[in-house]
Amino acid sequence: MLTDLYRPLLRALEEYARTLSSESEALATLREITDAAYRAIKQVLQKGIDQGVFIHEDIETLSFGVMSTMAGATQLCLTMPKLSGEEYAALHVKAIQLLLKGISIDDSN
């Protein structure tokens, strides 16, 4: 399930975000995790464009939009400490679903 896919990444991002300094090993690790997520998102979006599922838009712009949505959702969730892990994951999944719906090609037109 999509929730299970993102849970380890989100936990890692949350943990490392708390320990960041400009010279920290944690920041380097966070960059590696973020780069890996960005590459995976870019591949999924490109496949969706190639298959006619998503709008034909600049892949960097679309990838940035998805990553920004995830980062924003993470920041907001960090301000809601009473969320359970399931609620936290569900908010992220819903945010990404809404974004993907927005870039999907509507076959009814």
PDB file of N, CA and C in Angstrom, residues 6-20 26-27 29-34 74 78 88:
ATOM      1  N   TYR A   6       5.702   5.072   1.894  1.00  0.00           N
ATOM      2  CA  TYR A   6       6.237   6.353   2.332  1.00  0.00           C
ATOM      3  C   TYR A   6       6.589   6.400   3.819  1.00  0.00           C
ATOM      4  N   ARG A   7       6.055   5.520   4.622  1.00  0.00           N
ATOM      5  CA  ARG A   7       6.263   5.584   6.068  1.00  0.00           C
ATOM      6  C   ARG A   7       7.746   5.612   6.454  1.00  0.00           C
ATOM      7  N   PRO A   8       8.607   4.717   5.955  1.00  0.00           N
ATOM      8  CA  PRO A   8      10.016   4.782   6.360  1.00  0.00           C
ATOM      9  C   PRO A   8      10.687   6.090   5.943  1.00  0.00           C
ATOM     10  N   LEU A   9      10.376   6.569   4.767  1.00  0.00           N
ATOM     11  CA  LEU A   9      10.960   7.819   4.294  1.00  0.00           C
ATOM     12  C   LEU A   9      10.526   8.978   5.185  1.00  0.00           C
ATOM     13  N   LEU A  10       9.254   9.039   5.504  1.00  0.00           N
ATOM     14  CA  LEU A  10       8.747  10.137   6.317  1.00  0.00           C
ATOM     15  C   LEU A  10       9.325  10.100   7.727  1.00  0.00           C
ATOM     16  N   ARG A  11       9.456   8.925   8.287  1.00  0.00           N
ATOM     17  CA  ARG A  11      10.055   8.808   9.622  1.00  0.00           C
ATOM     18  C   ARG A  11      11.510   9.264   9.597  1.00  0.00           C
ATOM     19  N   ALA A  12      12.231   8.860   8.573  1.00  0.00           N
ATOM     20  CA  ALA A  12      13.638   9.252   8.460  1.00  0.00           C
ATOM     21  C   ALA A  12      13.767  10.762   8.298  1.00  0.00           C
ATOM     22  N   LEU A  13      12.930  11.340   7.457  1.00  0.00           N
ATOM     23  CA  LEU A  13      12.973  12.791   7.259  1.00  0.00           C
ATOM     24  C   LEU A  13      12.666  13.530   8.556  1.00  0.00           C
ATOM     25  N   GLU A  14      11.666  13.069   9.267  1.00  0.00           N
ATOM     26  CA  GLU A  14      11.293  13.704  10.528  1.00  0.00           C
ATOM     27  C   GLU A  14      12.443  13.616  11.531  1.00  0.00           C
ATOM     28  N   GLU A  15      13.035  12.451  11.663  1.00  0.00           N
ATOM     29  CA  GLU A  15      14.117  12.253  12.621  1.00  0.00           C
ATOM     30  C   GLU A  15      15.317  13.135  12.296  1.00  0.00           C
ATOM     31  N   TYR A  16      15.715  13.135  11.051  1.00  0.00           N
ATOM     32  CA  TYR A  16      16.885  13.914  10.672  1.00  0.00           C
ATOM     33  C   TYR A  16      16.626  15.415  10.696  1.00  0.00           C
ATOM     34  N   ALA A  17      15.429  15.831  10.397  1.00  0.00           N
ATOM     35  CA  ALA A  17      15.113  17.263  10.408  1.00  0.00           C
ATOM     36  C   ALA A  17      15.335  17.867  11.791  1.00  0.00           C
ATOM     37  N   ARG A  18      15.201  17.065  12.809  1.00  0.00           N
ATOM     38  CA  ARG A  18      15.379  17.549  14.182  1.00  0.00           C
ATOM     39  C   ARG A  18      16.840  17.736  14.561  1.00  0.00           C
ATOM     40  N   THR A  19      17.758  17.179  13.791  1.00  0.00           N
ATOM     41  CA  THR A  19      19.163  17.205  14.176  1.00  0.00           C
ATOM     42  C   THR A  19      20.042  17.959  13.185  1.00  0.00           C
ATOM     43  N   LEU A  20      19.468  18.761  12.331  1.00  0.00           N
ATOM     44  CA  LEU A  20      20.228  19.367  11.248  1.00  0.00           C
ATOM     45  C   LEU A  20      21.063  20.568  11.682  1.00  0.00           C
ATOM     46  N   ALA A  26      23.866  14.341   9.559  1.00  0.00           N
ATOM     47  CA  ALA A  26      22.426  14.154   9.383  1.00  0.00           C
ATOM     48  C   ALA A  26      21.926  14.902   8.153  1.00  0.00           C
ATOM     49  N   LEU A  27      22.449  16.104   7.925  1.00  0.00           N
ATOM     50  CA  LEU A  27      22.029  16.872   6.755  1.00  0.00           C
ATOM     51  C   LEU A  27      22.444  16.156   5.471  1.00  0.00           C
ATOM     52  N   THR A  29      22.816  12.966   5.110  1.00  0.00           N
ATOM     53  CA  THR A  29      21.933  11.804   4.991  1.00  0.00           C
ATOM     54  C   THR A  29      20.557  12.230   4.505  1.00  0.00           C
ATOM     55  N   LEU A  30      20.053  13.334   5.026  1.00  0.00           N
ATOM     56  CA  LEU A  30      18.758  13.848   4.587  1.00  0.00           C
ATOM     57  C   LEU A  30      18.789  14.178   3.100  1.00  0.00           C
ATOM     58  N   ARG A  31      19.874  14.757   2.649  1.00  0.00           N
ATOM     59  CA  ARG A  31      20.011  15.054   1.214  1.00  0.00           C
ATOM     60  C   ARG A  31      19.968  13.770   0.387  1.00  0.00           C
ATOM     61  N   GLU A  32      20.645  12.733   0.863  1.00  0.00           N
ATOM     62  CA  GLU A  32      20.637  11.455   0.150  1.00  0.00           C
ATOM     63  C   GLU A  32      19.226  10.878   0.081  1.00  0.00           C
ATOM     64  N   ILE A  33      18.518  10.917   1.191  1.00  0.00           N
ATOM     65  CA  ILE A  33      17.146  10.397   1.239  1.00  0.00           C
ATOM     66  C   ILE A  33      16.248  11.210   0.312  1.00  0.00           C
ATOM     67  N   THR A  34      16.382  12.523   0.372  1.00  0.00           N
ATOM     68  CA  THR A  34      15.569  13.407  -0.455  1.00  0.00           C
ATOM     69  C   THR A  34      15.873  13.179  -1.935  1.00  0.00           C
ATOM     70  N   THR A  74       4.678  17.287   5.647  1.00  0.00           N
ATOM     71  CA  THR A  74       5.524  16.870   6.762  1.00  0.00           C
ATOM     72  C   THR A  74       5.678  17.987   7.781  1.00  0.00           C
ATOM     73  N   LEU A  78       4.286  17.916  11.669  1.00  0.00           N
ATOM     74  CA  LEU A  78       5.180  18.066  12.815  1.00  0.00           C
ATOM     75  C   LEU A  78       4.632  19.051  13.840  1.00  0.00           C
ATOM     76  N   TYR A  88      -0.907  10.473  10.419  1.00  0.00           N
ATOM     77  CA  TYR A  88       0.195  11.176   9.767  1.00  0.00           C
ATOM     78  C   TYR A  88       0.359  10.675   8.330  1.00  0.00           C
TER      79      TYR A  88
END
